[in-house]
Short mmCIF file of C-alpha atoms in Angstrom, two decimals:
data_model
loop_
_atom_site.label_atom_id
_atom_site.label_comp_id
_atom_site.label_asym_id
_atom_site.label_seq_id
_atom_site.Cartn_x
_atom_site.Cartn_y
_atom_site.Cartn_z
CA MET G 11 -9.16 63.24 -55.48
CA ALA G 12 -8.33 65.61 -52.76
CA ALA G 13 -9.81 63.27 -50.18
CA SER G 14 -7.82 60.31 -51.37
CA GLU G 15 -4.70 62.39 -51.39
CA GLU G 16 -5.31 63.40 -47.87
CA ALA G 17 -6.13 59.86 -46.94
CA SER G 18 -2.87 58.62 -48.44
CA ARG G 19 -0.94 61.08 -46.39
CA PRO G 20 -2.49 60.73 -42.94
CA PHE G 21 0.17 62.59 -41.13
CA ALA G 22 0.54 65.24 -43.75
CA GLY G 23 -0.77 67.92 -41.45
CA LEU G 24 1.93 67.26 -38.97
CA SER G 25 4.81 68.11 -41.21
CA ASP G 26 4.43 71.74 -40.23
CA VAL G 27 4.66 71.02 -36.56
CA SER G 28 7.98 71.76 -34.99
CA ILE G 29 9.03 71.73 -31.43
CA SER G 30 10.34 74.99 -30.20
CA GLU G 31 13.82 74.70 -29.00
CA ASP G 32 13.41 76.21 -25.60
CA ILE G 33 11.38 73.24 -24.35
CA PRO G 34 13.88 70.72 -23.13
CA VAL G 35 13.24 67.31 -24.59
CA GLU G 36 15.82 65.55 -22.57
CA GLY G 37 15.27 63.19 -19.71
CA ASP G 38 16.29 60.02 -18.13
CA ILE G 39 14.76 56.90 -19.62
CA SER G 40 16.17 54.48 -17.13
CA VAL G 41 13.49 52.60 -15.13
CA PRO G 42 13.52 53.73 -11.54
CA VAL G 43 14.53 50.79 -9.40
CA GLY G 44 12.99 50.66 -5.96
CA PRO G 45 14.70 49.17 -2.96
CA SER G 46 15.81 45.78 -4.07
CA ARG G 47 13.65 42.95 -2.66
CA ARG G 48 16.58 40.66 -2.21
CA ASP G 49 18.21 43.11 0.09
CA ASP G 50 15.17 42.97 2.36
CA GLU G 51 15.22 39.19 2.73
CA PHE G 52 18.89 39.13 3.47
CA SER G 53 18.70 42.02 5.87
CA THR G 54 16.63 40.09 8.42
CA LEU G 55 19.88 38.41 9.31
CA ASP G 56 21.27 41.68 10.47
CA GLU G 57 18.33 42.84 12.48
CA PRO G 58 18.54 42.57 16.23
CA VAL G 59 17.10 39.39 17.74
CA LYS G 60 14.52 41.43 19.60
CA ASP G 61 12.99 42.49 16.27
CA THR G 62 12.75 38.93 15.06
CA ILE G 63 11.07 37.74 18.21
CA MET G 64 8.78 40.73 18.43
CA ARG G 65 7.59 40.19 14.87
CA ASP G 66 6.47 36.68 15.66
CA LEU G 67 5.01 37.73 18.98
CA ARG G 68 3.08 40.51 17.33
CA ALA G 69 1.68 38.05 14.78
CA VAL G 70 0.60 35.72 17.55
CA GLY G 71 -0.90 38.56 19.57
CA ASN G 72 -2.73 39.82 16.52
CA LYS G 73 -4.38 36.45 16.09
CA PHE G 74 -5.36 36.35 19.74
CA ILE G 75 -7.18 39.62 19.22
CA HIS G 76 -8.93 38.17 16.21
CA VAL G 77 -10.21 35.33 18.34
CA LEU G 78 -11.40 37.78 20.99
CA TYR G 79 -13.52 39.63 18.45
CA PRO G 80 -14.34 36.99 15.87
CA LYS G 81 -15.32 38.59 12.66
CA ARG G 82 -14.77 37.00 9.33
CA SER G 83 -11.36 38.30 8.49
CA SER G 84 -8.85 36.25 6.62
CA ALA G 85 -5.87 37.30 8.71
CA LEU G 86 -6.13 34.20 10.84
CA LEU G 87 -6.34 32.00 7.82
CA ARG G 88 -3.79 33.60 5.57
CA ASP G 89 -0.78 33.77 7.86
CA TRP G 90 -1.22 30.68 9.90
CA ASP G 91 1.22 29.80 12.60
CA LEU G 92 1.20 27.12 15.24
CA TRP G 93 2.98 29.02 18.02
CA GLY G 94 -0.26 30.19 19.55
CA PRO G 95 -1.88 26.75 19.65
CA LEU G 96 1.28 25.26 21.16
CA LEU G 97 1.41 27.94 23.83
CA LEU G 98 -2.26 27.51 24.68
CA CYS G 99 -2.06 23.72 24.74
CA VAL G 100 0.96 23.68 27.05
CA THR G 101 -0.64 26.27 29.34
CA LEU G 102 -3.89 24.33 29.49
CA ALA G 103 -2.15 21.01 30.12
CA LEU G 104 0.00 22.52 32.88
CA LEU G 105 -2.98 24.15 34.54
CA LEU G 106 -4.87 20.87 34.51
CA GLN G 107 -2.14 19.22 36.52
CA GLY G 108 -1.83 19.17 40.24
CA GLY G 109 -5.42 18.35 40.91
CA ALA G 110 -6.79 14.99 41.86
CA ALA G 111 -4.27 13.81 39.31
CA ASP G 112 -1.95 12.82 42.10
CA HIS G 113 -3.79 9.52 42.02
CA GLU G 114 -2.72 8.25 38.68
CA ASP G 115 -5.76 6.06 38.37
CA GLN G 116 -8.67 8.16 39.41
CA GLY G 117 -7.55 11.61 38.59
CA GLY G 118 -7.86 14.07 35.85
CA PRO G 119 -6.15 13.91 32.49
CA GLN G 120 -2.43 13.57 32.44
CA PHE G 121 -0.30 16.09 30.58
CA ALA G 122 0.13 13.72 27.67
CA GLU G 123 -3.57 13.00 27.53
CA VAL G 124 -4.40 16.70 27.19
CA PHE G 125 -1.81 17.07 24.48
CA VAL G 126 -3.08 14.06 22.59
CA ILE G 127 -6.69 15.17 22.85
CA VAL G 128 -5.95 18.69 21.65
CA TRP G 129 -3.59 17.88 18.82
CA PHE G 130 -5.04 14.62 17.58
CA GLY G 131 -8.51 16.04 17.99
CA SER G 132 -7.57 19.02 15.83
CA ILE G 133 -5.94 16.78 13.23
CA ILE G 134 -8.96 14.50 13.06
CA ILE G 135 -11.36 17.40 12.74
CA THR G 136 -9.23 18.90 9.99
CA LEU G 137 -9.11 15.58 8.14
CA ASN G 138 -12.84 15.25 8.56
CA SER G 139 -13.54 18.65 7.08
CA LYS G 140 -11.18 18.03 4.20
CA LEU G 141 -12.70 14.65 3.46
CA LEU G 142 -16.13 16.21 3.41
CA GLY G 143 -14.97 18.54 0.69
CA GLY G 144 -13.74 21.59 2.54
CA THR G 145 -11.42 24.02 0.84
CA ILE G 146 -9.40 25.06 3.86
CA SER G 147 -5.83 23.91 4.04
CA PHE G 148 -4.56 21.52 6.68
CA PHE G 149 -2.43 23.90 8.70
CA GLN G 150 -4.86 26.76 8.43
CA SER G 151 -7.49 24.60 10.07
CA LEU G 152 -5.09 23.49 12.80
CA CYS G 153 -4.23 27.12 13.40
CA VAL G 154 -7.85 28.18 13.75
CA LEU G 155 -8.81 25.31 16.03
CA GLY G 156 -5.76 25.87 18.21
CA TYR G 157 -6.24 29.60 18.57
CA CYS G 158 -9.92 29.19 19.43
CA ILE G 159 -8.94 27.25 22.54
CA MET G 160 -7.97 30.60 24.03
CA PRO G 161 -11.34 31.38 25.71
CA LEU G 162 -11.23 27.96 27.36
CA THR G 163 -7.70 28.56 28.64
CA VAL G 164 -8.83 31.88 30.09
CA ALA G 165 -11.73 30.03 31.74
CA MET G 166 -9.23 27.53 33.20
CA VAL G 167 -7.19 30.37 34.70
CA VAL G 168 -10.35 31.89 36.17
CA CYS G 169 -11.41 28.51 37.57
CA ARG G 170 -8.11 27.94 39.28
CA ILE G 171 -8.13 31.40 40.78
CA VAL G 172 -11.70 30.94 41.98
CA LEU G 173 -10.90 27.53 43.43
CA LEU G 174 -8.17 29.07 45.55
CA VAL G 175 -10.87 30.93 47.43
CA SER G 176 -13.09 28.01 48.35
CA SER G 177 -14.79 25.06 46.78
CA GLY G 178 -18.50 25.03 47.39
CA VAL G 179 -21.69 24.97 45.43
CA ILE G 180 -21.68 28.68 44.59
CA ILE G 181 -18.13 28.44 43.34
CA PHE G 182 -19.16 25.49 41.22
CA ALA G 183 -22.03 27.50 39.78
CA VAL G 184 -19.64 30.33 38.91
CA ARG G 185 -17.25 27.88 37.28
CA LEU G 186 -20.10 26.29 35.36
CA VAL G 187 -21.23 29.64 33.98
CA VAL G 188 -17.71 30.70 33.06
CA VAL G 189 -16.84 27.42 31.37
CA THR G 190 -20.12 27.26 29.49
CA ALA G 191 -19.72 30.82 28.24
CA SER G 192 -16.17 30.22 27.07
CA PHE G 193 -17.14 26.93 25.41
CA GLY G 194 -19.85 28.73 23.48
CA TRP G 195 -17.42 31.48 22.56
CA SER G 196 -14.80 29.02 21.31
CA THR G 197 -17.27 27.11 19.20
CA PHE G 198 -18.75 30.27 17.78
CA ALA G 199 -15.33 31.76 16.98
CA SER G 200 -14.03 28.67 15.24
CA THR G 201 -17.18 28.12 13.20
CA ALA G 202 -17.06 31.78 12.17
CA PHE G 203 -13.69 31.06 10.60
CA LEU G 204 -14.26 27.54 9.36
CA ALA G 205 -17.82 27.51 8.13
CA ASP G 206 -17.19 29.46 4.97
CA SER G 207 -14.89 26.88 3.52
CA GLN G 208 -17.44 24.09 3.57
CA PRO G 209 -20.01 23.07 1.00
CA PRO G 210 -23.35 24.43 2.19
CA ASN G 211 -25.23 21.16 2.70
CA ARG G 212 -22.52 19.72 4.91
CA LYS G 213 -21.94 22.55 7.30
CA ALA G 214 -23.57 20.78 10.23
CA LEU G 215 -21.45 17.69 9.58
CA VAL G 216 -18.32 19.81 9.98
CA VAL G 217 -19.51 21.92 12.91
CA TYR G 218 -20.57 18.97 15.07
CA PRO G 219 -17.03 17.55 15.61
CA VAL G 220 -15.80 21.03 16.51
CA PHE G 221 -18.62 21.28 19.05
CA LEU G 222 -17.68 17.87 20.47
CA PHE G 223 -14.00 18.81 20.66
CA TYR G 224 -14.57 21.97 22.65
CA PHE G 225 -17.18 20.20 24.77
CA VAL G 226 -14.62 17.60 25.85
CA ILE G 227 -12.06 20.30 26.66
CA ALA G 228 -14.69 22.23 28.61
CA TRP G 229 -15.56 19.04 30.50
CA MET G 230 -11.90 18.55 31.45
CA ILE G 231 -11.76 22.12 32.72
CA LEU G 232 -15.01 21.90 34.63
CA THR G 233 -14.15 18.66 36.39
CA TYR G 234 -10.80 19.89 37.57
CA SER G 235 -10.86 19.50 41.30
CA PRO G 236 -7.99 20.49 43.56
CA MET U 12 -43.60 15.40 -38.40
CA ALA U 13 -39.96 14.68 -37.84
CA SER U 14 -39.21 18.13 -36.52
CA PRO U 15 -37.16 18.32 -33.30
CA ASN U 16 -40.07 19.86 -31.42
CA ASN U 17 -42.24 16.82 -32.06
CA LEU U 18 -39.51 14.50 -30.82
CA GLN U 19 -39.26 16.45 -27.59
CA PHE U 20 -42.97 16.34 -27.06
CA GLN U 21 -42.83 12.61 -27.61
CA GLU U 22 -40.38 12.26 -24.75
CA PHE U 23 -42.63 13.99 -22.32
CA GLU U 24 -45.61 11.97 -23.49
CA GLU U 25 -43.78 8.78 -22.60
CA ALA U 26 -43.13 9.99 -19.11
CA ALA U 27 -46.65 11.28 -18.78
CA GLU U 28 -48.03 7.88 -19.83
CA LEU U 29 -45.93 6.17 -17.21
CA LEU U 30 -47.12 8.56 -14.58
CA SER U 31 -50.75 8.14 -15.51
CA ALA U 32 -50.33 4.37 -15.39
CA ASP U 33 -49.06 4.54 -11.84
CA PRO U 34 -49.68 7.87 -10.18
CA GLY U 35 -47.96 6.70 -7.04
CA ALA U 36 -44.62 6.24 -8.71
CA SER U 37 -41.94 8.74 -7.96
CA THR U 38 -40.09 10.36 -10.77
CA LEU U 39 -36.39 10.58 -11.15
CA SER U 40 -34.76 13.23 -13.24
CA MET U 41 -32.45 11.72 -15.79
CA SER U 42 -29.76 13.84 -17.29
CA GLY U 43 -28.32 12.89 -20.60
CA SER U 44 -30.93 10.45 -21.76
CA ASN U 45 -32.48 11.70 -24.93
CA THR U 46 -34.08 8.72 -26.57
CA PRO U 47 -37.57 7.78 -25.49
CA SER U 48 -36.66 4.10 -25.18
CA THR U 49 -34.05 4.66 -22.53
CA THR U 50 -36.39 6.95 -20.69
CA ALA U 51 -39.05 4.26 -20.69
CA SER U 52 -36.76 1.49 -19.51
CA ALA U 53 -35.12 3.70 -16.96
CA GLY U 54 -38.54 4.80 -15.84
CA GLU U 55 -39.54 1.19 -15.30
CA ASP U 56 -36.38 0.57 -13.36
CA VAL U 57 -37.21 3.60 -11.27
CA LYS U 58 -40.71 2.31 -10.65
CA LEU U 59 -39.50 -1.14 -9.57
CA ASP U 60 -36.86 0.26 -7.33
CA LEU U 61 -38.87 2.90 -5.57
CA SER U 62 -42.12 1.00 -5.31
CA GLU U 63 -41.30 -0.25 -1.86
CA ASP U 64 -41.04 3.13 -0.25
CA GLU U 65 -43.54 5.93 -0.19
CA GLU U 66 -41.18 8.83 0.10
CA GLY U 67 -38.92 8.57 -2.93
CA GLN U 68 -35.58 10.14 -2.63
CA GLN U 69 -33.71 11.57 -5.53
CA GLU U 70 -30.46 9.75 -5.77
CA SER U 71 -28.77 9.77 -9.10
CA SER U 72 -26.21 7.24 -7.95
CA GLU U 73 -28.98 4.67 -7.40
CA LEU U 74 -28.97 3.52 -10.99
CA LEU U 75 -25.22 3.52 -11.30
CA GLY U 76 -25.10 0.37 -9.20
CA GLY U 77 -22.98 1.62 -6.36
CA GLN U 78 -20.06 3.91 -6.17
CA LYS U 79 -16.61 2.80 -6.99
CA PRO U 80 -13.94 4.60 -5.00
CA SER U 81 -11.73 6.52 -7.36
CA GLY U 82 -8.01 6.19 -7.30
CA GLY U 83 -5.78 3.86 -5.39
CA PHE U 84 -5.88 3.55 -1.64
CA TRP U 85 -2.90 5.87 -1.32
CA THR U 86 -4.74 8.85 -2.81
CA PHE U 87 -6.88 11.27 -0.88
CA GLU U 88 -9.80 10.95 -3.28
CA TYR U 89 -10.15 7.28 -2.39
CA TYR U 90 -11.01 8.19 1.16
CA GLN U 91 -13.06 11.16 0.10
CA SER U 92 -15.47 8.79 -1.58
CA PHE U 93 -16.33 7.38 1.83
CA PHE U 94 -17.44 10.76 3.08
CA ASN U 95 -19.80 11.58 0.28
CA VAL U 96 -22.82 12.31 2.42
CA ASP U 97 -24.91 15.36 3.19
CA THR U 98 -26.31 16.42 6.52
CA MET U 99 -29.80 15.24 5.63
CA GLN U 100 -28.55 11.82 4.58
CA VAL U 101 -26.70 11.31 7.84
CA LEU U 102 -29.75 12.41 9.82
CA ASP U 103 -31.93 10.04 7.80
CA ARG U 104 -29.63 7.12 8.53
CA VAL U 105 -29.56 7.93 12.21
CA LYS U 106 -33.34 8.07 12.20
CA GLY U 107 -33.45 4.71 10.46
CA SER U 108 -31.20 3.16 13.07
CA VAL U 109 -33.42 4.37 15.88
CA MET U 110 -36.72 3.29 14.32
CA PRO U 111 -36.24 -0.04 12.60
CA GLN U 112 -39.19 -1.36 10.66
CA PRO U 113 -39.58 -4.99 9.68
CA GLY U 114 -39.78 -4.37 5.97
CA ARG U 115 -36.77 -2.17 5.72
CA ASN U 116 -33.28 -3.52 5.44
CA PHE U 117 -30.99 -0.76 6.71
CA ILE U 118 -28.37 -1.32 4.06
CA LYS U 119 -30.73 -1.56 1.15
CA TYR U 120 -33.05 1.20 2.23
CA TYR U 121 -30.86 3.80 3.81
CA LEU U 122 -27.35 3.20 2.56
CA ARG U 123 -28.32 2.54 -1.05
CA SER U 124 -24.82 1.73 -2.19
CA ASN U 125 -23.44 4.86 -0.59
CA PRO U 126 -21.94 3.68 2.67
CA ASP U 127 -20.08 6.34 4.56
CA LEU U 128 -17.51 6.35 7.28
CA TYR U 129 -18.57 9.66 8.79
CA GLY U 130 -21.50 8.23 10.74
CA PRO U 131 -19.78 5.21 12.27
CA PHE U 132 -16.67 7.13 13.26
CA TRP U 133 -18.30 10.12 14.90
CA ILE U 134 -21.02 8.02 16.52
CA CYS U 135 -18.31 5.89 18.12
CA VAL U 136 -16.39 8.96 19.30
CA THR U 137 -19.54 10.51 20.74
CA LEU U 138 -20.45 7.24 22.41
CA VAL U 139 -17.01 6.96 24.00
CA PHE U 140 -17.26 10.40 25.55
CA SER U 141 -20.92 10.12 26.48
CA VAL U 142 -20.36 6.81 28.27
CA ALA U 143 -17.29 8.10 30.14
CA ILE U 144 -18.85 11.44 31.08
CA SER U 145 -22.21 9.97 32.07
CA GLY U 146 -20.48 7.29 34.12
CA ASN U 147 -18.51 9.93 35.93
CA LEU U 148 -21.66 11.98 36.58
CA SER U 149 -23.59 8.97 37.83
CA THR U 150 -20.81 8.04 40.24
CA PHE U 151 -20.82 11.59 41.51
CA LEU U 152 -24.59 11.61 42.00
CA VAL U 153 -24.56 8.27 43.79
CA GLU U 154 -21.81 9.24 46.20
CA ARG U 155 -23.05 12.68 47.05
CA GLY U 156 -24.33 11.69 50.45
CA ASN U 157 -21.04 10.04 51.29
CA PRO U 158 -18.88 12.41 53.34
CA THR U 159 -15.67 10.55 52.58
CA PHE U 160 -16.22 10.86 48.88
CA HIS U 161 -13.78 13.06 47.03
CA TYR U 162 -14.77 13.80 43.46
CA ARG U 163 -12.43 12.48 40.84
CA PRO U 164 -12.73 13.02 37.10
CA GLN U 165 -11.71 9.41 36.36
CA PHE U 166 -10.31 10.36 33.03
CA HIS U 167 -8.69 6.99 32.46
CA ARG U 168 -12.18 5.67 31.70
CA VAL U 169 -12.16 7.57 28.43
CA THR U 170 -9.21 5.49 27.25
CA ILE U 171 -10.86 2.25 28.27
CA ALA U 172 -14.17 3.19 26.68
CA ALA U 173 -12.41 4.21 23.48
CA VAL U 174 -10.53 0.94 23.20
CA VAL U 175 -13.61 -1.20 23.87
CA ILE U 176 -16.01 0.64 21.63
CA PHE U 177 -13.69 1.06 18.69
CA MET U 178 -12.63 -2.56 18.87
CA TYR U 179 -16.26 -3.62 18.85
CA ALA U 180 -17.21 -1.28 16.02
CA TRP U 181 -14.35 -2.47 13.81
CA LEU U 182 -13.34 -6.01 14.73
CA VAL U 183 -16.82 -7.47 14.90
CA PRO U 184 -17.79 -6.20 11.42
CA ILE U 185 -14.49 -7.52 10.06
CA GLY U 186 -15.18 -10.93 11.54
CA LEU U 187 -18.79 -10.96 10.43
CA TRP U 188 -18.00 -9.81 6.94
CA GLY U 189 -15.21 -12.33 6.59
CA PHE U 190 -17.45 -15.10 7.80
CA LEU U 191 -20.32 -14.14 5.52
CA THR U 192 -18.05 -13.78 2.51
CA TRP U 193 -16.51 -17.17 3.19
CA ARG U 194 -19.92 -18.77 3.52
CA GLN U 195 -21.04 -17.17 0.31
CA GLY U 196 -17.93 -18.27 -1.45
CA ALA U 197 -18.57 -21.78 -0.20
CA GLU U 198 -22.26 -21.77 -0.99
CA ARG U 199 -21.99 -19.92 -4.28
CA GLN U 200 -24.40 -17.23 -3.28
CA ILE U 201 -24.54 -13.65 -4.40
CA GLY U 202 -25.92 -10.60 -2.73
CA GLY U 203 -23.68 -10.14 0.27
CA TYR U 204 -22.66 -6.88 1.77
CA SER U 205 -19.42 -5.12 1.24
CA PHE U 206 -17.11 -4.54 4.17
CA LEU U 207 -17.90 -0.85 4.30
CA GLU U 208 -21.62 -1.52 4.46
CA THR U 209 -21.14 -3.89 7.38
CA VAL U 210 -19.07 -1.34 9.27
CA CYS U 211 -21.66 1.29 8.45
CA VAL U 212 -24.55 -0.76 9.83
CA TYR U 213 -22.69 -1.52 13.02
CA GLY U 214 -21.69 2.10 13.48
CA TYR U 215 -25.17 3.46 13.02
CA SER U 216 -26.69 0.75 15.19
CA LEU U 217 -24.62 2.04 18.10
CA PHE U 218 -26.34 5.40 17.96
CA ILE U 219 -29.20 4.39 20.27
CA TYR U 220 -26.68 3.88 23.08
CA ILE U 221 -25.83 7.58 23.17
CA PRO U 222 -29.14 8.79 24.62
CA THR U 223 -29.32 5.59 26.64
CA SER U 224 -25.99 6.34 28.29
CA VAL U 225 -27.11 9.87 29.09
CA LEU U 226 -30.31 8.53 30.65
CA TRP U 227 -28.28 6.07 32.69
CA ILE U 228 -27.22 8.96 34.90
CA ILE U 229 -30.53 8.56 36.72
CA PRO U 230 -29.52 6.27 39.58
CA TYR U 231 -32.32 3.74 39.56
CA ASP U 232 -31.29 0.20 38.72
CA TRP U 233 -34.64 -0.92 37.38
CA LEU U 234 -34.69 2.07 35.04
CA ARG U 235 -31.22 1.27 33.77
CA TRP U 236 -32.08 -2.33 33.03
CA THR U 237 -35.26 -1.25 31.27
CA LEU U 238 -33.31 1.23 29.15
CA ILE U 239 -30.74 -1.41 28.30
CA LEU U 240 -33.49 -3.76 27.21
CA ILE U 241 -35.13 -1.16 24.99
CA ALA U 242 -31.82 -0.12 23.45
CA MET U 243 -30.77 -3.70 22.81
CA VAL U 244 -34.07 -4.54 21.20
CA ILE U 245 -33.91 -1.56 18.89
CA SER U 246 -30.31 -1.80 17.81
CA GLY U 247 -30.32 -5.57 17.79
CA SER U 248 -33.31 -5.58 15.51
CA VAL U 249 -31.56 -3.18 13.13
CA LEU U 250 -28.70 -5.66 12.88
CA VAL U 251 -30.90 -8.74 12.66
CA LEU U 252 -33.15 -7.19 10.00
CA THR U 253 -30.07 -6.33 8.00
CA PHE U 254 -28.29 -9.66 8.21
CA TRP U 255 -31.16 -12.13 8.26
CA PRO U 256 -31.93 -11.87 4.51
CA VAL U 257 -28.33 -12.73 3.77
CA VAL U 258 -27.94 -15.70 6.08
CA ARG U 259 -31.35 -17.27 5.77
CA ASP U 260 -30.36 -18.96 2.53
CA ASP U 261 -27.65 -20.77 4.38
CA THR U 262 -28.15 -23.91 6.40
CA LYS U 263 -30.51 -23.47 9.28
CA VAL U 264 -27.88 -24.04 11.93
CA THR U 265 -25.42 -21.54 10.48
CA ALA U 266 -28.10 -18.93 9.98
CA VAL U 267 -29.42 -19.11 13.50
CA ALA U 268 -25.92 -19.32 14.96
CA THR U 269 -24.81 -16.21 13.09
CA VAL U 270 -27.77 -14.18 14.18
CA VAL U 271 -27.47 -15.36 17.76
CA THR U 272 -23.78 -14.45 17.80
CA ILE U 273 -24.55 -10.96 16.56
CA VAL U 274 -27.14 -10.46 19.26
CA VAL U 275 -24.97 -11.92 22.00
CA LEU U 276 -21.99 -9.71 21.16
CA HIS U 277 -24.22 -6.68 21.11
CA THR U 278 -25.65 -7.63 24.48
CA LEU U 279 -22.19 -8.11 25.93
CA LEU U 280 -21.16 -4.65 24.85
CA ALA U 281 -24.21 -2.98 26.35
CA VAL U 282 -24.16 -4.87 29.62
CA GLY U 283 -20.41 -4.54 29.96
CA CYS U 284 -20.57 -0.79 29.51
CA LYS U 285 -23.34 -0.49 32.01
CA LEU U 286 -21.67 -2.62 34.66
CA TYR U 287 -18.26 -1.03 34.35
CA PHE U 288 -19.09 2.61 33.91
CA PHE U 289 -22.28 2.92 35.87
CA GLN U 290 -22.10 1.54 39.34
CA THR U 291 -25.03 1.96 41.64
CA ALA U 292 -24.68 2.32 45.40
CA ALA U 293 -25.34 -1.35 45.95
CA SER U 294 -22.77 -2.58 43.48
CA THR U 295 -20.08 0.00 44.17
CA PRO U 296 -17.04 -1.97 45.24
CA THR U 297 -16.26 -1.21 48.86
CA ALA U 298 -12.65 -0.74 47.91
CA LEU U 299 -13.44 2.64 46.48
CA PRO U 300 -14.60 4.51 49.60
CA THR U 301 -12.02 2.78 51.78
CA SER U 302 -9.20 3.72 49.45
CA SER U 303 -10.27 7.33 49.52
CA THR U 304 -10.62 7.08 53.30
CA LEU U 305 -7.13 5.66 53.50
CA HIS U 306 -5.90 8.46 51.28
CA ASN U 307 -7.46 11.05 53.56
CA HIS U 308 -5.99 9.37 56.61
CA THR U 309 -2.52 9.19 55.16
CA THR U 310 -2.60 12.79 54.05
CA LEU U 311 -3.78 13.80 57.51
CA ALA U 312 -1.03 11.76 59.04
CA VAL U 313 1.52 13.35 56.74
CA LYS U 314 0.23 16.81 57.54
CA THR U 315 0.35 16.31 61.27
CA ASN U 316 3.92 15.10 60.91
#
């Protein structure tokens, strides 16, 4: 009987509890509101132009560093942008001018040809990897392929500098080594980023077009003759 | 006796009997077939189908009678169905295009109702660049002793090679497929090839030209003609072996004419590529060194002015 009584009054023991009056029980129950998000978005209008430009430049520079030391981080993939690829493509196309290209028939690639090869090549490789069942998004893939042209652009700069000195067999050997090393670096960097998004039994099918793409660009750089 | 365990054992006994009857038959794993009768009939189908090859490949789509592309042609999945190949399958098909055997029809043996566009497209792209690059290298090697020679990348050749090779790899299959379909419609025959299979065969048959074009860098004419002959025999025989079973039921004249046309077009492509991209010292047009000589003279004249 006593047990059932106690069971029927579960909080019976608490009726003797009282809160002493010198402990303040007051407070503020309003939810603390942090800095309003909307204010942040609107406030980029007021920031100085230098900040806006520097933010984008810093993002681009950050991705360049990721290409220099390719490890599997998702920074390149998550915040894709196409400024870097555009910059690299224009630089490469400009550097490839002024060679034997003065003869329009027998010379190197024209500016438009370099552009077409880089951009349409990237688009076709991206379509290819998506058709084979890849999970990477279209612009992410374009971003990766474009940024990984950076070692080849550096090789082009080195080649042009070296060609200013002379143009003999030793210089050609130096150019060959530099271009081959940068081609390998580009391919390795881009496959480090792209290979994870492919189904495992089709990895080679996706890597081969990337290899061909950078091989053609490396060939254009190597055959540049003043 | 009617317990589920006994039924399951009965299934395996059926398969075991089939295997003991023909130990050389390959087995195919069937998912979703529970009754012994379907297993037996499917097993017989498997035996008939795979009896012609020794290494049986596990392809579950074999018995489905070909893949139907899903969705309309405006959806992405429609095109994804043309890229449904694995690395090993592509390598197998390439191997089959390089080593044709008289009993093996490329389409029936290698494609097996799963034609893909990956192989033809990337083989054509590789061929375009290999022909252009090798041509450039061979010109360079030939003219090395020539003091007036100034190396030029000749990048416009890539455009020309691309146009020629892609037109061949796409227009000729369209024409051939259209012709064969029309003949079959007229003659009431069945068993032709779909358009995709025709494109696939043509694409893979071009693969042999890639190593051939790389070997063409060696500047000996007799070697180049020998290589062309070997390549044409191999890839021509892939095409002939594929299309002969379809046309031989037709009238004799049409059949022979079709096969001869296939071979002639293939020959034209090979010889045309060789003559245009790979010029030996004897056949180099004299305009080339004189134009570069003129260029040097004019630049010298300009400089002295």
